[in-house]
Amino acid sequence: MIKIAIADDHNLLRKALVTLINDFENCEVILEASNGKELIELLQHNTAPDVAILDINMPEMNGFMTAEYLTRNHPSINTLALSMMNNEVSVLKMLHAGVKGYLLKDCDPQELKSGVEYAARGEYFINELMNNQLHKNLVQPRNADQSLVLTDREKEFLYWVASDLTYKEIGQKMNVSPRTVDSYRDALFEKLQIKSRVGLAIFAIKNHYVNI
């Protein structure tokens, strides 16, 4: 049985999520909170869940702060973001905070169930943002003869690409031109067979180019 916690300040939606998830096979919501602070307080006196589903916009303690806290202080709890915010910056920030997946609130129930199951296994799940090759890179280690040789600058680029900096700001951090930044990005897209910045960020986190 996968034990789940939900933090969302919209009471009606939270109650609907509890009902929906409890209908999933092998899933049970054991904690619900209106914000991250309340969830952390509940963890002090209750059984820890396997997965915590977090809204991003919450009062007192938002999803970014909550995911970061849980990653550092409760590493056995894998987190998922469930949000209305469909933008690259929010996805990158939540990945950097340690979430295992980012789902939209209008997703299909089966997609939510899959996200919970992936997170419970400690695997990444990012719905339509993850293509098949990226998924393969995340869940299957490369064999020795498939290992990639990345330059020091490409590794540095991977570190910055997992942040919420713009490409222009990354160029400033690395003291290179925007065109050079584009060349690092395109070279890594080709080497890793990844098609998006979010994909590069997940690869960087998974392969420890970024420490969370």
PDB file of C-alpha atoms in Angstrom:
ATOM      1  CA  MET A   1       0.000   0.000   0.000  1.00  0.00           C
ATOM      2  CA  ILE A   2       1.411   3.389  -1.042  1.00  0.00           C
ATOM      3  CA  LYS A   3       0.912   5.914   1.763  1.00  0.00           C
ATOM      4  CA  ILE A   4       0.289   9.447   0.502  1.00  0.00           C
ATOM      5  CA  ALA A   5       0.173  12.974   1.933  1.00  0.00           C
ATOM      6  CA  ILE A   6      -1.485  15.928   0.182  1.00  0.00           C
ATOM      7  CA  ALA A   7      -0.761  19.618   0.761  1.00  0.00           C
ATOM      8  CA  ASP A   8      -3.108  21.997  -1.047  1.00  0.00           C
ATOM      9  CA  ASP A   9      -4.803  25.133   0.260  1.00  0.00           C
ATOM     10  CA  HIS A  10      -7.939  24.639  -1.853  1.00  0.00           C
ATOM     11  CA  ASN A  11     -10.100  22.618   0.496  1.00  0.00           C
ATOM     12  CA  LEU A  12     -12.635  21.384  -2.068  1.00  0.00           C
ATOM     13  CA  LEU A  13      -9.940  20.223  -4.494  1.00  0.00           C
ATOM     14  CA  ARG A  14      -7.957  18.583  -1.700  1.00  0.00           C
ATOM     15  CA  LYS A  15     -10.990  16.627  -0.529  1.00  0.00           C
ATOM     16  CA  ALA A  16     -11.720  15.551  -4.109  1.00  0.00           C
ATOM     17  CA  LEU A  17      -8.106  14.390  -4.506  1.00  0.00           C
ATOM     18  CA  VAL A  18      -8.320  12.373  -1.306  1.00  0.00           C
ATOM     19  CA  THR A  19     -11.441  10.605  -2.563  1.00  0.00           C
ATOM     20  CA  LEU A  20      -9.921  10.005  -6.016  1.00  0.00           C
ATOM     21  CA  ILE A  21      -6.614   8.647  -4.723  1.00  0.00           C
ATOM     22  CA  ASN A  22      -8.233   6.415  -2.119  1.00  0.00           C
ATOM     23  CA  ASP A  23     -10.088   4.767  -5.007  1.00  0.00           C
ATOM     24  CA  PHE A  24      -6.773   3.867  -6.664  1.00  0.00           C
ATOM     25  CA  GLU A  25      -5.618   0.312  -6.098  1.00  0.00           C
ATOM     26  CA  ASN A  26      -2.906   0.085  -3.420  1.00  0.00           C
ATOM     27  CA  CYS A  27      -3.057   3.814  -2.559  1.00  0.00           C
ATOM     28  CA  GLU A  28      -4.144   5.477   0.668  1.00  0.00           C
ATOM     29  CA  VAL A  29      -4.069   9.131   1.735  1.00  0.00           C
ATOM     30  CA  ILE A  30      -2.905   9.217   5.348  1.00  0.00           C
ATOM     31  CA  LEU A  31      -2.244  12.967   5.773  1.00  0.00           C
ATOM     32  CA  GLU A  32      -3.767  16.130   4.329  1.00  0.00           C
ATOM     33  CA  ALA A  33      -2.734  19.717   4.955  1.00  0.00           C
ATOM     34  CA  SER A  34      -3.564  23.195   3.673  1.00  0.00           C
ATOM     35  CA  ASN A  35       0.086  24.242   3.326  1.00  0.00           C
ATOM     36  CA  GLY A  36       3.649  23.026   3.746  1.00  0.00           C
ATOM     37  CA  LYS A  37       3.999  24.234   7.314  1.00  0.00           C
ATOM     38  CA  GLU A  38       0.934  22.289   8.388  1.00  0.00           C
ATOM     39  CA  LEU A  39       2.196  19.173   6.598  1.00  0.00           C
ATOM     40  CA  ILE A  40       5.565  19.355   8.372  1.00  0.00           C
ATOM     41  CA  GLU A  41       3.822  19.722  11.724  1.00  0.00           C
ATOM     42  CA  LEU A  42       1.699  16.654  10.971  1.00  0.00           C
ATOM     43  CA  LEU A  43       4.818  14.647  10.140  1.00  0.00           C
ATOM     44  CA  GLN A  44       6.082  15.156  13.687  1.00  0.00           C
ATOM     45  CA  HIS A  45       3.243  13.116  15.144  1.00  0.00           C
ATOM     46  CA  ASN A  46       2.163  10.730  12.392  1.00  0.00           C
ATOM     47  CA  THR A  47       3.466   7.936  10.180  1.00  0.00           C
ATOM     48  CA  ALA A  48       5.518   9.299   7.300  1.00  0.00           C
ATOM     49  CA  PRO A  49       4.008   8.844   3.822  1.00  0.00           C
ATOM     50  CA  ASP A  50       5.811   7.316   0.864  1.00  0.00           C
ATOM     51  CA  VAL A  51       4.743  10.172  -1.413  1.00  0.00           C
ATOM     52  CA  ALA A  52       3.792  13.791  -0.737  1.00  0.00           C
ATOM     53  CA  ILE A  53       1.723  15.580  -3.389  1.00  0.00           C
ATOM     54  CA  LEU A  54       2.337  19.332  -3.217  1.00  0.00           C
ATOM     55  CA  ASP A  55       0.576  22.326  -4.689  1.00  0.00           C
ATOM     56  CA  ILE A  56       2.960  25.176  -5.529  1.00  0.00           C
ATOM     57  CA  ASN A  57       1.007  28.269  -4.509  1.00  0.00           C
ATOM     58  CA  MET A  58       0.182  27.827  -0.826  1.00  0.00           C
ATOM     59  CA  PRO A  59       0.160  30.335   2.053  1.00  0.00           C
ATOM     60  CA  GLU A  60       2.798  30.312   4.810  1.00  0.00           C
ATOM     61  CA  MET A  61       4.979  27.690   3.118  1.00  0.00           C
ATOM     62  CA  ASN A  62       4.703  27.126  -0.630  1.00  0.00           C
ATOM     63  CA  GLY A  63       5.465  24.040  -2.686  1.00  0.00           C
ATOM     64  CA  PHE A  64       9.040  25.028  -3.518  1.00  0.00           C
ATOM     65  CA  MET A  65       9.948  25.505   0.140  1.00  0.00           C
ATOM     66  CA  THR A  66       8.090  22.366   1.226  1.00  0.00           C
ATOM     67  CA  ALA A  67       9.717  20.127  -1.390  1.00  0.00           C
ATOM     68  CA  GLU A  68      13.142  21.498  -0.451  1.00  0.00           C
ATOM     69  CA  TYR A  69      12.519  20.877   3.254  1.00  0.00           C
ATOM     70  CA  LEU A  70      11.248  17.329   2.715  1.00  0.00           C
ATOM     71  CA  THR A  71      14.158  16.478   0.405  1.00  0.00           C
ATOM     72  CA  ARG A  72      16.665  17.571   3.036  1.00  0.00           C
ATOM     73  CA  ASN A  73      14.936  16.414   6.223  1.00  0.00           C
ATOM     74  CA  HIS A  74      12.743  13.480   5.118  1.00  0.00           C
ATOM     75  CA  PRO A  75      14.610  11.897   2.177  1.00  0.00           C
ATOM     76  CA  SER A  76      12.462   8.763   2.379  1.00  0.00           C
ATOM     77  CA  ILE A  77       9.434  10.829   1.308  1.00  0.00           C
ATOM     78  CA  ASN A  78       9.325  11.288  -2.467  1.00  0.00           C
ATOM     79  CA  THR A  79       7.476  14.380  -3.639  1.00  0.00           C
ATOM     80  CA  LEU A  80       5.252  15.229  -6.596  1.00  0.00           C
ATOM     81  CA  ALA A  81       4.156  18.687  -7.741  1.00  0.00           C
ATOM     82  CA  LEU A  82       0.502  19.057  -8.716  1.00  0.00           C
ATOM     83  CA  SER A  83      -0.158  22.547 -10.044  1.00  0.00           C
ATOM     84  CA  MET A  84      -2.044  24.745 -12.483  1.00  0.00           C
ATOM     85  CA  MET A  85       1.274  26.412 -13.404  1.00  0.00           C
ATOM     86  CA  ASN A  86       2.398  25.092 -16.783  1.00  0.00           C
ATOM     87  CA  ASN A  87       5.679  26.906 -17.322  1.00  0.00           C
ATOM     88  CA  GLU A  88       9.310  25.875 -17.613  1.00  0.00           C
ATOM     89  CA  VAL A  89      10.547  27.997 -14.700  1.00  0.00           C
ATOM     90  CA  SER A  90       8.141  26.393 -12.220  1.00  0.00           C
ATOM     91  CA  VAL A  91       9.048  22.910 -13.435  1.00  0.00           C
ATOM     92  CA  LEU A  92      12.776  23.633 -13.137  1.00  0.00           C
ATOM     93  CA  LYS A  93      12.414  25.138  -9.670  1.00  0.00           C
ATOM     94  CA  MET A  94      10.404  22.175  -8.400  1.00  0.00           C
ATOM     95  CA  LEU A  95      12.869  19.696  -9.906  1.00  0.00           C
ATOM     96  CA  HIS A  96      15.699  21.583  -8.240  1.00  0.00           C
ATOM     97  CA  ALA A  97      13.753  21.379  -4.971  1.00  0.00           C
ATOM     98  CA  GLY A  98      13.732  17.598  -5.299  1.00  0.00           C
ATOM     99  CA  VAL A  99      10.352  16.552  -6.710  1.00  0.00           C
ATOM    100  CA  LYS A 100      10.102  13.305  -8.651  1.00  0.00           C
ATOM    101  CA  GLY A 101       7.364  14.531 -10.949  1.00  0.00           C
ATOM    102  CA  TYR A 102       5.379  17.541 -12.081  1.00  0.00           C
ATOM    103  CA  LEU A 103       1.726  17.089 -12.997  1.00  0.00           C
ATOM    104  CA  LEU A 104      -0.983  19.544 -13.968  1.00  0.00           C
ATOM    105  CA  LYS A 105      -4.237  19.691 -12.047  1.00  0.00           C
ATOM    106  CA  ASP A 106      -6.225  18.962 -15.201  1.00  0.00           C
ATOM    107  CA  CYS A 107      -4.353  15.704 -15.825  1.00  0.00           C
ATOM    108  CA  ASP A 108      -6.132  12.409 -16.317  1.00  0.00           C
ATOM    109  CA  PRO A 109      -6.632  10.345 -13.110  1.00  0.00           C
ATOM    110  CA  GLN A 110      -4.595   7.503 -14.607  1.00  0.00           C
ATOM    111  CA  GLU A 111      -1.716   9.907 -15.175  1.00  0.00           C
ATOM    112  CA  LEU A 112      -1.863  10.948 -11.524  1.00  0.00           C
ATOM    113  CA  LYS A 113      -1.890   7.295 -10.459  1.00  0.00           C
ATOM    114  CA  SER A 114       1.152   6.598 -12.616  1.00  0.00           C
ATOM    115  CA  GLY A 115       2.932   9.619 -11.164  1.00  0.00           C
ATOM    116  CA  VAL A 116       2.289   8.372  -7.626  1.00  0.00           C
ATOM    117  CA  GLU A 117       3.559   4.894  -8.507  1.00  0.00           C
ATOM    118  CA  TYR A 118       6.737   6.250 -10.133  1.00  0.00           C
ATOM    119  CA  ALA A 119       7.449   8.530  -7.184  1.00  0.00           C
ATOM    120  CA  ALA A 120       6.863   5.713  -4.701  1.00  0.00           C
ATOM    121  CA  ARG A 121       9.632   3.781  -6.482  1.00  0.00           C
ATOM    122  CA  GLY A 122      11.919   6.821  -6.389  1.00  0.00           C
ATOM    123  CA  GLU A 123      11.674   7.304 -10.163  1.00  0.00           C
ATOM    124  CA  TYR A 124      10.961  10.477 -12.127  1.00  0.00           C
ATOM    125  CA  PHE A 125       7.616  11.119 -13.830  1.00  0.00           C
ATOM    126  CA  ILE A 126       7.001  14.347 -15.781  1.00  0.00           C
ATOM    127  CA  ASN A 127       4.023  13.491 -18.032  1.00  0.00           C
ATOM    128  CA  GLU A 128       4.239  15.098 -21.491  1.00  0.00           C
ATOM    129  CA  LEU A 129       7.505  16.879 -20.654  1.00  0.00           C
ATOM    130  CA  MET A 130       9.363  13.565 -20.711  1.00  0.00           C
ATOM    131  CA  ASN A 131       9.995  11.813 -24.018  1.00  0.00           C
ATOM    132  CA  ASN A 132      10.801   8.114 -24.357  1.00  0.00           C
ATOM    133  CA  GLN A 133      14.551   8.573 -24.618  1.00  0.00           C
ATOM    134  CA  LEU A 134      14.666  10.823 -21.562  1.00  0.00           C
ATOM    135  CA  HIS A 135      12.654   8.269 -19.609  1.00  0.00           C
ATOM    136  CA  LYS A 136      15.148   5.598 -20.642  1.00  0.00           C
ATOM    137  CA  ASN A 137      18.064   7.749 -19.467  1.00  0.00           C
ATOM    138  CA  LEU A 138      16.429   8.295 -16.093  1.00  0.00           C
ATOM    139  CA  VAL A 139      15.397   4.783 -15.178  1.00  0.00           C
ATOM    140  CA  GLN A 140      18.030   2.665 -16.921  1.00  0.00           C
ATOM    141  CA  PRO A 141      21.731   3.118 -16.120  1.00  0.00           C
ATOM    142  CA  ARG A 142      24.058   3.284 -19.105  1.00  0.00           C
ATOM    143  CA  ASN A 143      26.343   0.353 -19.785  1.00  0.00           C
ATOM    144  CA  ALA A 144      30.070   1.031 -19.681  1.00  0.00           C
ATOM    145  CA  ASP A 145      30.340   1.027 -23.477  1.00  0.00           C
ATOM    146  CA  GLN A 146      27.509   3.563 -23.685  1.00  0.00           C
ATOM    147  CA  SER A 147      29.129   6.052 -21.333  1.00  0.00           C
ATOM    148  CA  LEU A 148      29.300   9.642 -22.499  1.00  0.00           C
ATOM    149  CA  VAL A 149      32.289  11.928 -22.305  1.00  0.00           C
ATOM    150  CA  LEU A 150      31.203  15.451 -21.374  1.00  0.00           C
ATOM    151  CA  THR A 151      33.558  18.401 -21.338  1.00  0.00           C
ATOM    152  CA  ASP A 152      34.061  20.399 -18.147  1.00  0.00           C
ATOM    153  CA  ARG A 153      32.154  23.292 -19.694  1.00  0.00           C
ATOM    154  CA  GLU A 154      29.252  21.037 -20.639  1.00  0.00           C
ATOM    155  CA  LYS A 155      29.145  19.771 -17.059  1.00  0.00           C
ATOM    156  CA  GLU A 156      29.145  23.354 -15.810  1.00  0.00           C
ATOM    157  CA  PHE A 157      26.345  24.180 -18.248  1.00  0.00           C
ATOM    158  CA  LEU A 158      24.315  21.231 -16.932  1.00  0.00           C
ATOM    159  CA  TYR A 159      24.746  22.600 -13.413  1.00  0.00           C
ATOM    160  CA  TRP A 160      23.329  25.990 -14.386  1.00  0.00           C
ATOM    161  CA  VAL A 161      20.633  24.671 -16.700  1.00  0.00           C
ATOM    162  CA  ALA A 162      18.920  22.995 -13.722  1.00  0.00           C
ATOM    163  CA  SER A 163      18.463  26.394 -12.083  1.00  0.00           C
ATOM    164  CA  ASP A 164      15.804  28.964 -12.929  1.00  0.00           C
ATOM    165  CA  LEU A 165      18.330  31.252 -14.643  1.00  0.00           C
ATOM    166  CA  THR A 166      17.623  32.300 -18.219  1.00  0.00           C
ATOM    167  CA  TYR A 167      20.045  31.208 -20.941  1.00  0.00           C
ATOM    168  CA  LYS A 168      21.340  34.803 -21.067  1.00  0.00           C
ATOM    169  CA  GLU A 169      22.023  34.721 -17.314  1.00  0.00           C
ATOM    170  CA  ILE A 170      23.743  31.335 -17.654  1.00  0.00           C
ATOM    171  CA  GLY A 171      26.031  32.883 -20.272  1.00  0.00           C
ATOM    172  CA  GLN A 172      26.913  35.657 -17.828  1.00  0.00           C
ATOM    173  CA  LYS A 173      27.681  33.121 -15.090  1.00  0.00           C
ATOM    174  CA  MET A 174      29.938  31.186 -17.466  1.00  0.00           C
ATOM    175  CA  ASN A 175      31.435  34.329 -19.046  1.00  0.00           C
ATOM    176  CA  VAL A 176      30.501  33.245 -22.561  1.00  0.00           C
ATOM    177  CA  SER A 177      28.336  34.674 -25.329  1.00  0.00           C
ATOM    178  CA  PRO A 178      24.686  33.691 -25.904  1.00  0.00           C
ATOM    179  CA  ARG A 179      25.812  31.897 -29.091  1.00  0.00           C
ATOM    180  CA  THR A 180      28.249  29.757 -27.074  1.00  0.00           C
ATOM    181  CA  VAL A 181      25.492  28.910 -24.612  1.00  0.00           C
ATOM    182  CA  ASP A 182      23.352  27.801 -27.554  1.00  0.00           C
ATOM    183  CA  SER A 183      26.204  25.593 -28.773  1.00  0.00           C
ATOM    184  CA  TYR A 184      26.497  23.875 -25.358  1.00  0.00           C
ATOM    185  CA  ARG A 185      22.740  23.297 -25.290  1.00  0.00           C
ATOM    186  CA  ASP A 186      22.569  21.924 -28.831  1.00  0.00           C
ATOM    187  CA  ALA A 187      25.608  19.673 -28.301  1.00  0.00           C
ATOM    188  CA  LEU A 188      24.022  18.191 -25.173  1.00  0.00           C
ATOM    189  CA  PHE A 189      20.669  17.742 -26.916  1.00  0.00           C
ATOM    190  CA  GLU A 190      22.523  15.697 -29.524  1.00  0.00           C
ATOM    191  CA  LYS A 191      24.775  13.739 -27.146  1.00  0.00           C
ATOM    192  CA  LEU A 192      22.024  12.873 -24.668  1.00  0.00           C
ATOM    193  CA  GLN A 193      19.180  12.563 -27.191  1.00  0.00           C
ATOM    194  CA  ILE A 194      17.112  14.956 -25.081  1.00  0.00           C
ATOM    195  CA  LYS A 195      14.852  17.576 -26.594  1.00  0.00           C
ATOM    196  CA  SER A 196      14.112  20.124 -23.874  1.00  0.00           C
ATOM    197  CA  ARG A 197      15.727  22.165 -21.130  1.00  0.00           C
ATOM    198  CA  VAL A 198      13.606  20.358 -18.562  1.00  0.00           C
ATOM    199  CA  GLY A 199      15.028  17.093 -19.878  1.00  0.00           C
ATOM    200  CA  LEU A 200      18.578  18.398 -19.472  1.00  0.00           C
ATOM    201  CA  ALA A 201      17.764  19.511 -15.929  1.00  0.00           C
ATOM    202  CA  ILE A 202      16.446  16.085 -14.968  1.00  0.00           C
ATOM    203  CA  PHE A 203      19.512  14.433 -16.494  1.00  0.00           C
ATOM    204  CA  ALA A 204      21.772  16.796 -14.519  1.00  0.00           C
ATOM    205  CA  ILE A 205      19.978  16.054 -11.256  1.00  0.00           C
ATOM    206  CA  LYS A 206      19.780  12.314 -11.831  1.00  0.00           C
ATOM    207  CA  ASN A 207      23.463  12.060 -12.739  1.00  0.00           C
ATOM    208  CA  HIS A 208      24.631  14.261  -9.847  1.00  0.00           C
ATOM    209  CA  TYR A 209      25.844  17.243 -11.834  1.00  0.00           C
ATOM    210  CA  VAL A 210      23.568  19.127  -9.421  1.00  0.00           C
ATOM    211  CA  ASN A 211      23.355  18.309  -5.734  1.00  0.00           C
ATOM    212  CA  ILE A 212      19.889  18.614  -4.219  1.00  0.00           C
TER     213      ILE A 212
END
